[in-house]
Structure formats: structure tokens, C-alpha cells
Amino acid sequence: MSAVLAAHGVHVRFGQARILDGVDVAVAAGELVALVGPNGAGKSTLLSVLSGDTAPDEGRVELDAVDVRAMRLDQLARRRAVLLQENRLSFPFPVADVVRMGRAPWRGTAREDADDEVVARSLDTADVSHLAARRFPTLSGGEKARTSFARTLAQEPGVLLLDEPTAALDIRHQEALLDEARRWARAGASVVVVLHDLTLAAAYADRVVVLDSGRVRGDGAPADVLTSELLTDVYRHPIEVIRGPGVDELVVLPVRTAALLETR
């Protein structure tokens, strides 16, 4: 299966700090890949490099076999969409207008004719239709996250890059967002999502890439990569992986010491 998006030997340094150290990652069409790892592992930086927003110090990233640094911004915007961790806007736009911003790459093209339909569908998919007239700064953190996800969907990308999209969401909306991300993958998109919840990663990802100190420590199917041994080593904390009742279902849990439990 050929890669739509691929990082080859990527190194990123911020001053003396080495953030990514020789990372190779490839994502095919129809695939949802989860990036996991402890704080500071390089997950968000790798996502930024994959998007073309951060240039690596060494190595390259290719989208459709073309170096992303050689692509025009409008080409990138029509091909990939990025959902960042923080959802900030300088002006108090209504939610519907924020989502409509996702249609900007298609302005002046035949696909502009579908703007109203796509915006309405994206609002509904992200469960923010009832918030359409609300000003973005007045929303809760979770509502802002869902609005930003709707804007990303409205862009209609072939490559979807999501940085901790579930962090501010309740359980229902976590499941709904990742189910929609997987639906996009099943429809042929390439999806990369940064997650801290390893059980969610196991449930929704086709592949999991485990990062640690800027290096890839594991890359494969969830059942092959999310092992107690590897996760305990990477997170520097005892972790147990339990087989759930469903087919290939994994539940990832921290091991809590008796001393900690006795203090409760």
C-alpha cells in the first residue's frame, strides 16, 4: 500500500533540544494512524512537520510524492486540513462563520457552489448546529473544540491531521469525533491523530506510532505495539494492557501501587 503522506529521516531541533530524531512515518489512503507517547515525545511537532507548517532541520516530508516545501499554500490547503490543540480566534465570529472559514481554499472553484451544504453538514456532524449563532469566545472548551473540528471537516481534505482533538471533550463527543475520523479514513482519506488516551487509540487506530524522546519506538497494529512492556518503558510508569470483551479490544490502564490506594 503506497503512502499518501510520508516523513523520511526527519530531524527537528529547537536550540540545543532535539525534538525529533530521525523519524520515518508513512500514512496510506484509507488509514487512521494514532501518534502516542509521553509529554515531550515529539507528537505535536511531528504533526506540524507532516502538515508542512514546520520545516525539518534534516529529512523531508512528501505529500502525494511531492515535497511539501515545494507546494503552494493553496495546494496544501486543498489537500490537507489541520486541527491544532488550541482553539483561538482574535475576533468574536459566530460559530457558523468559523466553520465557513474551512471553505476558504475552495473559493473561486466549482466546489464553492457546495459551501452552504458542506457547512451545514459539518455543523451537524460535530454537534454544533444548535450553536451556529453563538459567538466563538462564549463557548465552553469542548464546544470550541467541536466547532474547530467542524471547520476542519468543512475543508473537505484528503488528509486530516488532528492534534489531541478529544482533550476537551466528554465521553460521548470523544467517541463521536473519532468515529467520524475513522469514517473519513474508510472513505479514502489519510488520517493522523495525536492521542493521550491509549485505550481510544487502540479502539480507533489502524496503526499506532509510539514516540519517545523524538524517536519512533513502535509502529504497527494496536495489538502488536500497545504492550505492557513497551508502554511501561516509554511512559516510565507500570502499565497493564488487558484484552477486552470485543474482538481485538484492548484496555490500557496504569498500575496503581498499594501505597497510593491506601491514601484514598
CSV table of C-alpha atoms in Angstrom, one decimal:
chain,number,residue,atom,x,y,z
A,1,MET,CA,0.0,0.0,0.0
A,2,SER,CA,1.7,3.2,-1.2
A,3,ALA,CA,2.0,6.2,1.2
A,4,VAL,CA,0.0,9.4,0.6
A,5,LEU,CA,1.9,11.2,3.4
A,6,ALA,CA,5.4,10.2,4.5
A,7,ALA,CA,8.2,11.6,6.6
A,8,HIS,CA,11.7,10.5,5.8
A,9,GLY,CA,14.6,10.8,8.2
A,10,VAL,CA,13.1,13.8,9.9
A,11,HIS,CA,15.1,15.7,12.5
A,12,VAL,CA,13.9,18.8,14.3
A,13,ARG,CA,15.9,20.9,16.8
A,14,PHE,CA,14.8,23.8,18.9
A,15,GLY,CA,18.1,25.4,20.0
A,16,GLN,CA,20.1,22.6,21.7
A,17,ALA,CA,17.0,20.4,22.2
A,18,ARG,CA,16.5,17.6,19.7
A,19,ILE,CA,12.7,17.2,19.4
A,20,LEU,CA,12.6,14.7,16.5
A,21,ASP,CA,15.5,12.3,15.9
A,22,GLY,CA,15.4,10.5,12.5
A,23,VAL,CA,11.7,9.9,12.3
A,24,ASP,CA,10.2,7.8,9.5
A,25,VAL,CA,6.4,7.6,9.3
A,26,ALA,CA,4.2,6.7,6.3
A,27,VAL,CA,0.4,7.0,6.1
A,28,ALA,CA,-1.7,5.4,3.3
A,29,ALA,CA,-5.1,6.3,1.9
A,30,GLY,CA,-7.8,4.8,4.0
A,31,GLU,CA,-5.7,4.6,7.1
A,32,LEU,CA,-6.1,6.1,10.6
A,33,VAL,CA,-2.8,6.4,12.4
A,34,ALA,CA,-2.5,7.4,16.0
A,35,LEU,CA,0.6,9.1,17.4
A,36,VAL,CA,1.0,8.4,21.1
A,37,GLY,CA,3.7,8.9,23.7
A,38,PRO,CA,4.5,10.8,26.9
A,39,ASN,CA,4.7,14.6,27.2
A,40,GLY,CA,7.6,16.0,25.1
A,41,ALA,CA,7.9,12.9,23.0
A,42,GLY,CA,7.5,15.0,19.8
A,43,LYS,CA,4.0,14.1,18.7
A,44,SER,CA,2.7,17.7,18.0
A,45,THR,CA,6.0,18.6,16.4
A,46,LEU,CA,5.8,15.6,14.1
A,47,LEU,CA,2.2,16.5,13.2
A,48,SER,CA,3.3,20.1,12.4
A,49,VAL,CA,6.1,18.7,10.2
A,50,LEU,CA,3.7,16.4,8.4
A,51,SER,CA,1.4,19.3,7.7
A,52,GLY,CA,4.2,21.4,6.2
A,53,ASP,CA,3.8,24.1,8.9
A,54,THR,CA,7.2,23.3,10.4
A,55,ALA,CA,10.3,22.7,8.2
A,56,PRO,CA,12.6,19.9,9.5
A,57,ASP,CA,16.2,20.6,10.0
A,58,GLU,CA,17.0,17.4,8.2
A,59,GLY,CA,14.9,15.0,6.2
A,60,ARG,CA,11.8,15.6,4.2
A,61,VAL,CA,8.0,15.2,4.1
A,62,GLU,CA,6.2,14.1,0.9
A,63,LEU,CA,2.5,14.5,0.2
A,64,ASP,CA,1.4,12.7,-2.9
A,65,ALA,CA,5.1,12.0,-3.6
A,66,VAL,CA,5.9,15.8,-3.7
A,67,ASP,CA,8.0,17.6,-1.1
A,68,VAL,CA,5.6,19.7,1.0
A,69,ARG,CA,8.0,22.6,0.9
A,70,ALA,CA,7.6,22.7,-2.9
A,71,MET,CA,3.8,23.0,-2.7
A,72,ARG,CA,2.0,26.3,-2.7
A,73,LEU,CA,-0.1,27.2,0.3
A,74,ASP,CA,-3.4,26.9,-1.6
A,75,GLN,CA,-2.4,23.4,-2.8
A,76,LEU,CA,-1.7,22.3,0.7
A,77,ALA,CA,-4.9,23.8,2.0
A,78,ARG,CA,-7.0,21.9,-0.6
A,79,ARG,CA,-5.2,18.7,0.2
A,80,ARG,CA,-4.8,18.6,4.0
A,81,ALA,CA,-6.5,20.1,7.0
A,82,VAL,CA,-5.0,20.6,10.4
A,83,LEU,CA,-6.8,20.8,13.8
A,84,LEU,CA,-4.5,22.3,16.4
A,85,GLN,CA,-4.5,21.7,20.2
A,86,GLU,CA,-5.6,25.3,21.0
A,87,ASN,CA,-8.7,26.8,19.5
A,88,ARG,CA,-8.1,30.6,19.4
A,89,LEU,CA,-9.7,33.4,17.4
A,90,SER,CA,-8.9,37.1,17.7
A,91,PHE,CA,-12.5,38.2,16.8
A,92,PRO,CA,-15.9,37.1,18.1
A,93,PHE,CA,-17.1,35.4,15.0
A,94,PRO,CA,-20.3,33.3,15.1
A,95,VAL,CA,-19.8,29.6,15.1
A,96,ALA,CA,-21.3,29.2,11.6
A,97,ASP,CA,-18.8,31.7,10.2
A,98,VAL,CA,-15.9,29.9,11.9
A,99,VAL,CA,-16.9,26.7,10.2
A,100,ARG,CA,-17.4,28.5,6.9
A,101,MET,CA,-13.7,29.5,7.2
A,102,GLY,CA,-12.9,25.9,6.3
A,103,ARG,CA,-14.3,26.6,2.8
A,104,ALA,CA,-11.7,29.3,2.0
A,105,PRO,CA,-9.4,27.0,0.0
A,106,TRP,CA,-12.2,26.3,-2.5
A,107,ARG,CA,-13.1,29.9,-3.1
A,108,GLY,CA,-13.2,30.6,-6.8
A,109,THR,CA,-13.5,26.9,-7.7
A,110,ALA,CA,-16.5,24.8,-8.8
A,111,ARG,CA,-16.6,23.3,-5.3
A,112,GLU,CA,-17.6,26.8,-3.9
A,113,ASP,CA,-21.1,26.1,-5.0
A,114,ALA,CA,-21.4,23.4,-2.3
A,115,ASP,CA,-20.3,25.7,0.6
A,116,ASP,CA,-23.7,26.0,2.3
A,117,GLU,CA,-24.4,22.3,2.1
A,118,VAL,CA,-20.9,21.4,3.4
A,119,VAL,CA,-21.0,23.9,6.2
A,120,ALA,CA,-24.5,22.7,7.4
A,121,ARG,CA,-23.3,19.1,7.2
A,122,SER,CA,-20.1,19.8,9.2
A,123,LEU,CA,-22.0,21.7,11.9
A,124,ASP,CA,-24.4,18.7,12.3
A,125,THR,CA,-21.6,16.1,12.3
A,126,ALA,CA,-19.7,18.0,15.0
A,127,ASP,CA,-22.9,18.5,17.0
A,128,VAL,CA,-22.7,22.3,16.9
A,129,SER,CA,-25.7,23.2,14.7
A,130,HIS,CA,-27.5,24.5,17.7
A,131,LEU,CA,-24.6,26.8,18.4
A,132,ALA,CA,-24.4,28.3,14.9
A,133,ALA,CA,-25.3,31.8,16.1
A,134,ARG,CA,-23.2,31.8,19.2
A,135,ARG,CA,-20.0,33.9,19.3
A,136,PHE,CA,-17.0,31.7,19.4
A,137,PRO,CA,-15.4,33.2,22.6
A,138,THR,CA,-18.6,32.5,24.6
A,139,LEU,CA,-18.3,28.7,24.1
A,140,SER,CA,-17.0,26.2,26.5
A,141,GLY,CA,-13.7,24.4,25.8
A,142,GLY,CA,-15.5,21.4,24.4
A,143,GLU,CA,-17.8,23.4,22.3
A,144,LYS,CA,-14.8,25.3,20.8
A,145,ALA,CA,-13.1,22.0,20.1
A,146,ARG,CA,-16.2,20.7,18.3
A,147,THR,CA,-16.5,23.9,16.3
A,148,SER,CA,-12.9,23.7,15.2
A,149,PHE,CA,-13.4,20.1,14.2
A,150,ALA,CA,-16.4,21.2,12.1
A,151,ARG,CA,-14.2,23.8,10.4
A,152,THR,CA,-11.7,21.1,9.6
A,153,LEU,CA,-14.3,18.9,8.1
A,154,ALA,CA,-15.7,21.7,6.1
A,155,GLN,CA,-12.3,22.0,4.3
A,156,GLU,CA,-13.1,18.5,2.8
A,157,PRO,CA,-9.4,17.4,2.9
A,158,GLY,CA,-8.0,14.2,1.6
A,159,VAL,CA,-5.5,14.3,4.6
A,160,LEU,CA,-6.8,15.0,8.1
A,161,LEU,CA,-4.3,15.9,10.8
A,162,LEU,CA,-5.7,16.2,14.3
A,163,ASP,CA,-3.7,17.2,17.4
A,164,GLU,CA,-5.3,16.0,20.6
A,165,PRO,CA,-8.8,16.6,19.3
A,166,THR,CA,-10.5,14.7,22.2
A,167,ALA,CA,-8.7,16.5,25.1
A,168,ALA,CA,-11.6,18.9,25.9
A,169,LEU,CA,-14.4,16.6,25.0
A,170,ASP,CA,-16.8,14.5,27.1
A,171,ILE,CA,-17.0,10.7,26.5
A,172,ARG,CA,-19.9,10.9,24.0
A,173,HIS,CA,-18.2,13.5,21.9
A,174,GLN,CA,-14.8,11.8,22.1
A,175,GLU,CA,-16.3,8.6,20.6
A,176,ALA,CA,-18.3,10.6,18.0
A,177,LEU,CA,-15.2,12.6,16.9
A,178,LEU,CA,-13.0,9.5,16.5
A,179,ASP,CA,-15.8,7.6,14.8
A,180,GLU,CA,-16.1,10.4,12.3
A,181,ALA,CA,-12.3,10.4,11.8
A,182,ARG,CA,-12.4,6.7,11.1
A,183,ARG,CA,-15.3,7.1,8.7
A,184,TRP,CA,-13.2,9.6,6.8
A,185,ALA,CA,-10.4,7.1,6.6
A,186,ARG,CA,-12.8,4.4,5.5
A,187,ALA,CA,-13.9,6.7,2.7
A,188,GLY,CA,-10.3,7.0,1.5
A,189,ALA,CA,-8.8,9.8,3.5
A,190,SER,CA,-5.4,9.6,5.3
A,191,VAL,CA,-5.9,10.5,9.0
A,192,VAL,CA,-3.3,11.2,11.6
A,193,VAL,CA,-4.4,11.9,15.2
A,194,VAL,CA,-2.4,12.7,18.3
A,195,LEU,CA,-3.9,11.0,21.4
A,196,HIS,CA,-3.1,10.6,25.0
A,197,ASP,CA,-5.8,8.1,25.8
A,198,LEU,CA,-4.2,4.8,24.8
A,199,THR,CA,-7.5,2.9,25.0
A,200,LEU,CA,-9.1,5.2,22.5
A,201,ALA,CA,-6.0,4.8,20.2
A,202,ALA,CA,-6.4,1.0,20.4
A,203,ALA,CA,-10.1,1.2,19.6
A,204,TYR,CA,-9.9,3.5,16.6
A,205,ALA,CA,-6.5,3.4,15.0
A,206,ASP,CA,-5.4,1.1,12.2
A,207,ARG,CA,-1.8,1.7,13.2
A,208,VAL,CA,-0.2,3.2,16.3
A,209,VAL,CA,3.1,5.0,16.3
A,210,VAL,CA,4.7,5.3,19.7
A,211,LEU,CA,7.1,8.2,20.1
A,212,ASP,CA,9.6,8.6,22.9
A,213,SER,CA,12.2,11.4,23.2
A,214,GLY,CA,11.7,12.2,19.5
A,215,ARG,CA,12.2,8.7,18.2
A,216,VAL,CA,9.8,6.0,17.0
A,217,ARG,CA,9.7,3.2,19.5
A,218,GLY,CA,6.9,1.2,17.9
A,219,ASP,CA,4.9,1.3,14.7
A,220,GLY,CA,2.2,-1.2,13.9
A,221,ALA,CA,-1.2,-2.6,14.7
A,222,PRO,CA,-2.5,-1.6,18.1
A,223,ALA,CA,-2.3,-5.2,19.5
A,224,ASP,CA,1.3,-5.5,18.3
A,225,VAL,CA,2.5,-2.1,19.6
A,226,LEU,CA,0.5,-1.4,22.7
A,227,THR,CA,2.1,-3.9,25.0
A,228,SER,CA,2.7,-3.6,28.8
A,229,GLU,CA,6.5,-4.0,28.3
A,230,LEU,CA,6.8,-1.2,25.7
A,231,LEU,CA,4.4,1.2,27.3
A,232,THR,CA,5.8,0.7,30.8
A,233,ASP,CA,9.3,1.6,29.4
A,234,VAL,CA,8.1,4.6,27.3
A,235,TYR,CA,5.9,6.2,30.0
A,236,ARG,CA,8.3,5.3,32.9
A,237,HIS,CA,5.3,4.0,34.8
A,238,PRO,CA,3.9,0.5,35.2
A,239,ILE,CA,1.1,0.0,32.6
A,240,GLU,CA,-1.2,-3.0,32.1
A,241,VAL,CA,-2.8,-3.9,28.9
A,242,ILE,CA,-6.0,-6.0,29.2
A,243,ARG,CA,-7.9,-7.8,26.5
A,244,GLY,CA,-11.5,-6.5,26.4
A,245,PRO,CA,-14.6,-8.5,25.6
A,246,GLY,CA,-14.7,-7.3,22.0
A,247,VAL,CA,-12.6,-8.7,19.1
A,248,ASP,CA,-9.1,-7.2,19.4
A,249,GLU,CA,-10.4,-4.8,22.1
A,250,LEU,CA,-7.6,-3.5,24.4
A,251,VAL,CA,-7.9,-1.6,27.6
A,252,VAL,CA,-4.8,0.2,28.7
A,253,LEU,CA,-4.5,1.0,32.5
A,254,PRO,CA,-1.9,2.5,34.8
A,255,VAL,CA,-0.9,0.2,37.6
A,256,ARG,CA,-1.6,2.0,40.9
A,257,THR,CA,0.6,1.0,43.9
A,258,ALA,CA,-0.9,-0.2,47.1
A,259,ALA,CA,0.6,2.8,48.9
A,260,LEU,CA,-1.2,5.2,46.6
A,261,LEU,CA,-4.5,3.4,47.0
A,262,GLU,CA,-4.2,3.3,50.8
A,263,THR,CA,-4.1,7.1,50.9
A,264,ARG,CA,-7.7,7.4,49.5
